[in-house]
Short mmCIF file of C-alpha atoms and ligand atoms in Angstrom, two decimals:
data_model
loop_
_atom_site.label_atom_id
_atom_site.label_comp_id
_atom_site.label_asym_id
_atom_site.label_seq_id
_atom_site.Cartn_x
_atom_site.Cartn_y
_atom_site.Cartn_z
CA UNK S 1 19.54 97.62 -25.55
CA UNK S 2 21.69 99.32 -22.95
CA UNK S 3 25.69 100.04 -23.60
CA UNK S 4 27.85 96.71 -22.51
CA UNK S 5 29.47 99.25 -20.08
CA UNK S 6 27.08 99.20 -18.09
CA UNK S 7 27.17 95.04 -17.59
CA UNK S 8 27.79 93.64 -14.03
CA UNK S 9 31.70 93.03 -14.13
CA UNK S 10 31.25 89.23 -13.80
CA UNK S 11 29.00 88.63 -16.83
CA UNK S 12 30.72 87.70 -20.01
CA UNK S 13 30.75 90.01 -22.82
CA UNK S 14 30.15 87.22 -25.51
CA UNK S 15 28.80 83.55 -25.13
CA UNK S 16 29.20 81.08 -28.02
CA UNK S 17 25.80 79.02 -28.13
CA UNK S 18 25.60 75.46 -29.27
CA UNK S 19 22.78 74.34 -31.20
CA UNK S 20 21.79 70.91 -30.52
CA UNK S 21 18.51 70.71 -31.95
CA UNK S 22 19.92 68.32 -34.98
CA UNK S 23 20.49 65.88 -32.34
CA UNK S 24 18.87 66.34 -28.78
CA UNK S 25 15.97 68.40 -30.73
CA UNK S 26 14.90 65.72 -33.31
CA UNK S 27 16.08 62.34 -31.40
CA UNK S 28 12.45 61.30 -29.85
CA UNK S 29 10.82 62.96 -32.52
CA UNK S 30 8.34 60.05 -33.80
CA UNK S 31 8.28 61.08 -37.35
CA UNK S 32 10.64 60.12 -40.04
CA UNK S 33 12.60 63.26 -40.14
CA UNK S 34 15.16 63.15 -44.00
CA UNK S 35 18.71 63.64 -43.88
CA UNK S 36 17.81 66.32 -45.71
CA UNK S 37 15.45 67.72 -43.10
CA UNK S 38 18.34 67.32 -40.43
CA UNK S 39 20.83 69.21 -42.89
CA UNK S 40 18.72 71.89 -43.93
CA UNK S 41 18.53 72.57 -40.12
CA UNK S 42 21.38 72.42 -39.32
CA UNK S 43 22.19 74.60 -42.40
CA UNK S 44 19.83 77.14 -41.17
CA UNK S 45 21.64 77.54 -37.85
CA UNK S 46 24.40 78.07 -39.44
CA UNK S 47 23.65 80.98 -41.61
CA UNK S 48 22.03 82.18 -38.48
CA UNK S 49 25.43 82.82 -37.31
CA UNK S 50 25.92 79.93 -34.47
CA UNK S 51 29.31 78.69 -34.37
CA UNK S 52 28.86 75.54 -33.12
CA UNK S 53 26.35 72.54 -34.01
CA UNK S 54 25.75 69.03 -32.74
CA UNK S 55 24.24 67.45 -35.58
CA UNK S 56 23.81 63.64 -34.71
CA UNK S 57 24.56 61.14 -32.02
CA UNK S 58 26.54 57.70 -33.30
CA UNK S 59 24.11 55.46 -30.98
CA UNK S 60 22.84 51.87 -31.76
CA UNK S 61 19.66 52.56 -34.19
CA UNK S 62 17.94 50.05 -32.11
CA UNK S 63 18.09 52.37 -29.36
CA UNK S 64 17.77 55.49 -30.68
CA UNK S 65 16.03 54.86 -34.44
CA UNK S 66 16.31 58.69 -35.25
CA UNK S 67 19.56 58.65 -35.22
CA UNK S 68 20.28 55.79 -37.96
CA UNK S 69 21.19 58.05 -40.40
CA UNK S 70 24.28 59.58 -38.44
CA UNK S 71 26.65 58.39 -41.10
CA UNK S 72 25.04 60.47 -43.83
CA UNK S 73 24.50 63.38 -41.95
CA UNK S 74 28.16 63.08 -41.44
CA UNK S 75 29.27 62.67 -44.79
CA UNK S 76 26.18 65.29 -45.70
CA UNK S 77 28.12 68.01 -43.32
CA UNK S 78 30.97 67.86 -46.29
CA UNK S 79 28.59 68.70 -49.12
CA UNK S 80 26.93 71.51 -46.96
CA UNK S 81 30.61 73.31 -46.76
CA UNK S 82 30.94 72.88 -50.52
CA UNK S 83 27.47 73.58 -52.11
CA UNK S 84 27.88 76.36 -54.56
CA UNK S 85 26.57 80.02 -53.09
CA UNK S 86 26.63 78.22 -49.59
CA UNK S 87 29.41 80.22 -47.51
CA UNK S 88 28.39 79.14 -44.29
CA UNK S 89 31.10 76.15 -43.08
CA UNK S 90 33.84 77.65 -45.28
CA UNK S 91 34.05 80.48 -44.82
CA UNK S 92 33.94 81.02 -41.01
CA UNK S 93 36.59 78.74 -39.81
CA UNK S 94 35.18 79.11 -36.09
CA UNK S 95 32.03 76.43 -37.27
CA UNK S 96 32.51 73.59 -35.42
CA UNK S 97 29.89 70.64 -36.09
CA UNK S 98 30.21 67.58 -33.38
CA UNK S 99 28.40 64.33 -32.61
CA UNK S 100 27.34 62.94 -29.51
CA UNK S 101 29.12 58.93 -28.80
CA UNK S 102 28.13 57.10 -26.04
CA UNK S 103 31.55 54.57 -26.13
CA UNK S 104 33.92 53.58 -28.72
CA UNK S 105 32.49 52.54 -30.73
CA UNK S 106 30.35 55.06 -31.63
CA UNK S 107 33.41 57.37 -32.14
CA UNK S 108 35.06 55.28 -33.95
CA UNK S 109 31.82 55.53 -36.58
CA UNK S 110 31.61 59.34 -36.14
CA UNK S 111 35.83 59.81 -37.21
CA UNK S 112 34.84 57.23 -40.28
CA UNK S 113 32.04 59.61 -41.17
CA UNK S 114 34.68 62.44 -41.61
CA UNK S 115 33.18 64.19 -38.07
CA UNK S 116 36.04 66.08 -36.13
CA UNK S 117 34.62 66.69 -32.75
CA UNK S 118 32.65 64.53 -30.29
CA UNK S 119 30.60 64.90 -27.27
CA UNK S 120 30.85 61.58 -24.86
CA UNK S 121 28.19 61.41 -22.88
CA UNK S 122 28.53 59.85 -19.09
CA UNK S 123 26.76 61.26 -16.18
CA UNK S 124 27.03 62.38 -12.38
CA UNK S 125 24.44 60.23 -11.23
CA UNK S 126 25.10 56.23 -11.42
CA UNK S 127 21.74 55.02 -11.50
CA UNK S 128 21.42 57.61 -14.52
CA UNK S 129 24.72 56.22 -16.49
CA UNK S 130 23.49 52.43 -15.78
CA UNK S 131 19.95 53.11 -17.03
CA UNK S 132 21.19 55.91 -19.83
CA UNK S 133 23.99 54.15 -20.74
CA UNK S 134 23.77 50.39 -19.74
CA UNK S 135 27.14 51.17 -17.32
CA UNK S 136 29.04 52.34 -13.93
CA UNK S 137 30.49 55.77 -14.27
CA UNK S 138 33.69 54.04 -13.84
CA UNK S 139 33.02 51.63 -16.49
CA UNK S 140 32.06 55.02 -18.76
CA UNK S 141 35.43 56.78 -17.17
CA UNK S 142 37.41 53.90 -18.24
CA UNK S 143 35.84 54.11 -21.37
CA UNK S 144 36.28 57.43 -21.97
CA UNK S 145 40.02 56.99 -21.36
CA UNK S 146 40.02 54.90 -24.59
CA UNK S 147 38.18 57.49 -26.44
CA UNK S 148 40.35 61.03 -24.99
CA UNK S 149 43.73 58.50 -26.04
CA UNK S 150 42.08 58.44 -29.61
CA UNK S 151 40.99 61.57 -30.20
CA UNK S 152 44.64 62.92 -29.37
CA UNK S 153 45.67 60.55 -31.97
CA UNK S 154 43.01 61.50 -34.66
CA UNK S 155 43.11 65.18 -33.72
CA UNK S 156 39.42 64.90 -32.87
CA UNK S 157 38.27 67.64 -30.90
CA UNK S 158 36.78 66.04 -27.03
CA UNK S 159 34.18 67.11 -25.20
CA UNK S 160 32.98 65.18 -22.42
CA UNK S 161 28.97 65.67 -21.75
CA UNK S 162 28.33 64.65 -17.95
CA UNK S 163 24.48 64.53 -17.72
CA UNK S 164 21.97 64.67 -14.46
CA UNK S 165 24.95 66.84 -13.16
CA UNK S 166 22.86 68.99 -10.97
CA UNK S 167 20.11 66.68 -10.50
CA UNK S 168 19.10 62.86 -11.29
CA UNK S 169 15.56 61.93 -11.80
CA UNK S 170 16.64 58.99 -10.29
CA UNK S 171 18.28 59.97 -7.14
CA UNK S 172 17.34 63.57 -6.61
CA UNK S 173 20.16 66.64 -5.82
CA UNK S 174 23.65 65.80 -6.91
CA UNK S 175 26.09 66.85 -4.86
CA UNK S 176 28.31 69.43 -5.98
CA UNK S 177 31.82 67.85 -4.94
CA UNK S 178 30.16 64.19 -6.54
CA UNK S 179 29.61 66.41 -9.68
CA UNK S 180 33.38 67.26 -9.66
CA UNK S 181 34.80 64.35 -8.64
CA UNK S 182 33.20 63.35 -12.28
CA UNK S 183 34.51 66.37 -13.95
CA UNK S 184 37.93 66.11 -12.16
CA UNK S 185 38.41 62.54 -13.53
CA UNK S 186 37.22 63.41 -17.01
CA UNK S 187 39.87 66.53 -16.70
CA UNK S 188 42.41 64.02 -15.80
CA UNK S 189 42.20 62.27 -19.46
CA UNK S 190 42.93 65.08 -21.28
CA UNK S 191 39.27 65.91 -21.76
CA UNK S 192 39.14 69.68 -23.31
CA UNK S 193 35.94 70.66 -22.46
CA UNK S 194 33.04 69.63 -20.11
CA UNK S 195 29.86 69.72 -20.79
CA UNK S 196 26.90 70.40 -17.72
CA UNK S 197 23.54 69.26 -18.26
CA UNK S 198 20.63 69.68 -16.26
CA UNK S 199 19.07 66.54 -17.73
CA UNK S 200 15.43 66.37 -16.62
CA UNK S 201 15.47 70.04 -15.76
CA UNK S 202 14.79 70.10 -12.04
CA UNK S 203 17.81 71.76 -11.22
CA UNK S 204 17.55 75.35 -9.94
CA UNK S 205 20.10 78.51 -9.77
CA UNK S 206 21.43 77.87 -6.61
CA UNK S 207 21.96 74.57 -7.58
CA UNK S 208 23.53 75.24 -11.62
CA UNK S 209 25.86 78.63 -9.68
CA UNK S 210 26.97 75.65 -6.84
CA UNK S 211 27.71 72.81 -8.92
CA UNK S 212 29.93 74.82 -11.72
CA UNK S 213 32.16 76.50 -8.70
CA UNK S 214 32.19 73.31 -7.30
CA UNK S 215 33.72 72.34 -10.81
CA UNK S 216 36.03 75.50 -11.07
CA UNK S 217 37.48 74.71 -7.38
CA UNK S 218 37.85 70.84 -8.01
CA UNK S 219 39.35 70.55 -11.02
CA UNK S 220 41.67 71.69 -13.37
CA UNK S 221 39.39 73.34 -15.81
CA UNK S 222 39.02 76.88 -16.68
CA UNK S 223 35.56 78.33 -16.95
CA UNK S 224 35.97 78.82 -20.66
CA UNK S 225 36.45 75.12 -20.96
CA UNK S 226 32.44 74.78 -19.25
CA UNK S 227 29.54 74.69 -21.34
CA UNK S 228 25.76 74.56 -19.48
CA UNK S 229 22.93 72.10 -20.74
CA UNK S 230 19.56 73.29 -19.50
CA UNK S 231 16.27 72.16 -20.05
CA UNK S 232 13.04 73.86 -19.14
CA UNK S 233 10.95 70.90 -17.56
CA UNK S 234 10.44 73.54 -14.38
CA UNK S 235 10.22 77.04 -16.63
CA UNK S 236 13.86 77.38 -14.63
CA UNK S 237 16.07 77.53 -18.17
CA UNK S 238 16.47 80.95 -18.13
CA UNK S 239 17.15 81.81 -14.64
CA UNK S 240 19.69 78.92 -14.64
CA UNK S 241 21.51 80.76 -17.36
CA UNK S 242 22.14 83.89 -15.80
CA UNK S 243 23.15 81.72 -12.41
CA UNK S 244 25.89 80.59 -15.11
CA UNK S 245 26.54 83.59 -16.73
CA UNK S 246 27.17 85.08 -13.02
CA UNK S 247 29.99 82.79 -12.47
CA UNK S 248 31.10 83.25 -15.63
CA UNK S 249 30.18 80.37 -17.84
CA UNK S 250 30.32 81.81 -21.53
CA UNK S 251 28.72 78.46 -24.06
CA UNK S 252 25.39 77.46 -23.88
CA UNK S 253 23.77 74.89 -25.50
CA UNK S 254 19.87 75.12 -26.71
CA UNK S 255 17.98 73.64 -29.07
CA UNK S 256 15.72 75.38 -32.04
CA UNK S 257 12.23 75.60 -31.35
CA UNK S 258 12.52 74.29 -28.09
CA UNK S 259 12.90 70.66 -29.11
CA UNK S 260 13.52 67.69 -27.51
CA UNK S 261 14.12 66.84 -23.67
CA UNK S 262 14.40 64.44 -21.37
CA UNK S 263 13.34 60.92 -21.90
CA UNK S 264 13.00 60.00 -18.47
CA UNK S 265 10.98 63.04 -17.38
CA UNK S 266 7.45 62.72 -18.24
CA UNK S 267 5.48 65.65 -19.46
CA UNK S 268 8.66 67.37 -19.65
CA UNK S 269 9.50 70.37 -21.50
CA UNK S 270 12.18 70.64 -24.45
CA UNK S 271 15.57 71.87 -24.35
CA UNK S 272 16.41 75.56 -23.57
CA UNK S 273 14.92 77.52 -27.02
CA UNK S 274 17.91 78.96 -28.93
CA UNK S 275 16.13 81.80 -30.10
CA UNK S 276 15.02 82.52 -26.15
CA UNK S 277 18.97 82.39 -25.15
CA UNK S 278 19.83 84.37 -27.97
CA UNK S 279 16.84 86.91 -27.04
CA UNK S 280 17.85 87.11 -23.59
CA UNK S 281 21.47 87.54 -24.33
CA UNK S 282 20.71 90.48 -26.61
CA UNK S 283 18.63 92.05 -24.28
CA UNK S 284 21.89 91.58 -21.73
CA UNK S 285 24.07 93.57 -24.09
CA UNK S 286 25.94 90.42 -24.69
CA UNK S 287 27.18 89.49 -28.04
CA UNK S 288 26.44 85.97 -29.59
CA UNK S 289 27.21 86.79 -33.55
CA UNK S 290 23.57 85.26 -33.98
CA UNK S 291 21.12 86.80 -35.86
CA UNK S 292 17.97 86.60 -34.09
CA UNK S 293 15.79 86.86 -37.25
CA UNK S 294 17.55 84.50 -38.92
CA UNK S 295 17.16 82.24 -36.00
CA UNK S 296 13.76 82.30 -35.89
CA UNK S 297 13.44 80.88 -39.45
CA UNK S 298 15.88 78.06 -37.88
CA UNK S 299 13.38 78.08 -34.59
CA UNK S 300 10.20 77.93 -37.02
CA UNK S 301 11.87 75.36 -39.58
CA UNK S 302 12.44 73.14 -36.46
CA UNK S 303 9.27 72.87 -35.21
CA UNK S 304 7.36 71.62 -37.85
CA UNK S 305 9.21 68.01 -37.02
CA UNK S 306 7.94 68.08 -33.16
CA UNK S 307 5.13 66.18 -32.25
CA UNK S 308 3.72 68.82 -29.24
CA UNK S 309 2.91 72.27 -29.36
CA UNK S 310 5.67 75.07 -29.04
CA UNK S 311 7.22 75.07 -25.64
CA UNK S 312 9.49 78.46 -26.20
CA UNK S 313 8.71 81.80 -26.09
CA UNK S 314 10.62 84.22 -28.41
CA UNK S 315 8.92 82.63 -31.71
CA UNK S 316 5.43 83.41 -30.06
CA UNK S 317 6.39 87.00 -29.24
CA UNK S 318 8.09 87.82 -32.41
CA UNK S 319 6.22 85.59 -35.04
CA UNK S 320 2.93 85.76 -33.96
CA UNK S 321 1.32 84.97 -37.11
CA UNK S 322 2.97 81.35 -37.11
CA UNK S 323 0.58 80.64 -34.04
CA UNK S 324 -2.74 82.16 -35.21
CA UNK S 325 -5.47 79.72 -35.79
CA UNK S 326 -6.36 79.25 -39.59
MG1 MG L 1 18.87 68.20 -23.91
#
């Protein structure tokens, strides 16, 4: 690993990675998957070292049937901080576990499950929210104006996720100043962080570096208030992530094992790996406090719930023997 001296002056120095693979990673999985299951992952990451996890999404079962259980993964997260010999959620004050809502409802469920941060999803691309979301982005941003005046109230932690930010399979290239004029209203309600996600994955560098300056320059938010979403539909997850880390954007989100991905892209490839990120950022000399072996148990554990083959790469290359052929 070289010294962090020697790091391009723009690049962060540490990036705090977001492991969604509770929720985006397991959420079209066909199989029953526990509450257990989804808590032992999400323990897993974890004692890994990540210091943030989305562990469920408060949806309508009917729509997402995964999902049903959000409640008692909520309630679950409680137990997991207090199990005896388990000093993962107490003792690192920094763990932060949230839940994806799509309206008001849904975080109104999430706060009565004991949750203390939420991601609200909306997106940059209109025929995305309508067909995602069953809405006009400025039915979602009025919305979301209910949801940013409760949180302040419950002291719920806000992050708003804006999807098909870079690109909609639905209408092709966003533009950048669209994507901000999304980000700049979301801003405006007191949102304190944003969330960029490359939704069906088509989006390239140029694009991901574009659309967050775009974001920087057009809004009130601070760079350490972004987060990136990538997916690896195009084998372009990667490469997007350094375009972010080169203007600066230091949290990540990525998914164990490689899980999950876009709905609405067929034959699409799963969320960014988390063990690839943290492998890459390693490599890079940045910090991530993850432990990479560690991760890979979380990476290995994960993908024993998805229904295709492995679509990362770090598990391959460092557990070989998971992929042999009995
Ligand atoms: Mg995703």
């Amino acid at each position: 690993m070289r010294p962090t001296t020697q790091l391009p002056r723009r690049l962060p120095r540490r990036v705090e990675i977001v492991e969604v693979g509770p929720r985006d990673g397991l959420q079209n999985e066909p199989r029953a998957i526990s509450t257990a299951e989804k808590l032992e992952l999400v323990r897993l990451a974890l004692e890994a070292g990540v210091g943030a996890v989305q562990v469920t999404a408060f949806v309508h079962p009917r729509w997402v049937p995964q999902m049903a259980d959000a409640e008692e993964v909520g309630r679950g997260l409680g137990e997991l901080a207090r199990r005896p010999g388990d000093e993962v959620a107490r003792d690192r004050p920094a763990v932060r576990c949230s839940a994806l809502v799509p309206n008001l409802k849904g975080y109104q469920r999430a706060v009565a499950a004991g949750v203390k941060a939420v991601d609200y999803v909306l997106s940059a691309s209109d025929a995305f929210n309508r067909r995602n979301l069953n809405q006009s982005i400025a039915e979602s941003l009025r919305e979301l104006e209910q949801v940013a005046r409760a949180a302040a109230d419950d002291r719920v932690a806000l992050r708003a996720d804006i999807s098909a930010a870079f690109h909609s399979p639905f209408e092709g290239a966003i533009a950048p100043a669209r994507l901000a004029g999304v980000a700049r209203q979301a801003a405006s309600l007191g949102v304190g962080e944003v969330g960029l996600s490359d939704t069906d994955g088509f989006a390239d560098p140029l694009a991901v570096g574009a659309g967050v300056e775009a974001v920087l320059a057009g809004t009130s938010l601070q760079v350490e208030q972004l987060a990136l979403h990538l997916h690896d539909t195009c084998g372009r997850a990667i490469a997007n992530v350094m375009a972010g880390l080169e203007v600066g954007v230091r949290r990540f989100d990525a998914s164990a094992g490689g899980l999950g991905g876009c709905p609405y892209s067929p034959g699409a490839s799963g969320n960014l790996a988390t063990e690839d990120l943290v492998l890459l950022l390693h490599d890079l000399g940045i910090e991530t406090g993850i432990d990479l072996d560690r991760m890979l148990d979380a990476a290995a554990y994960a993908l024993q719930f998805s229904a295709r083959p492995y679509q990362g790469h770090a598990l391959r290359v460092k557990r070989p023997e998971l992929f042999r052929q009995a």
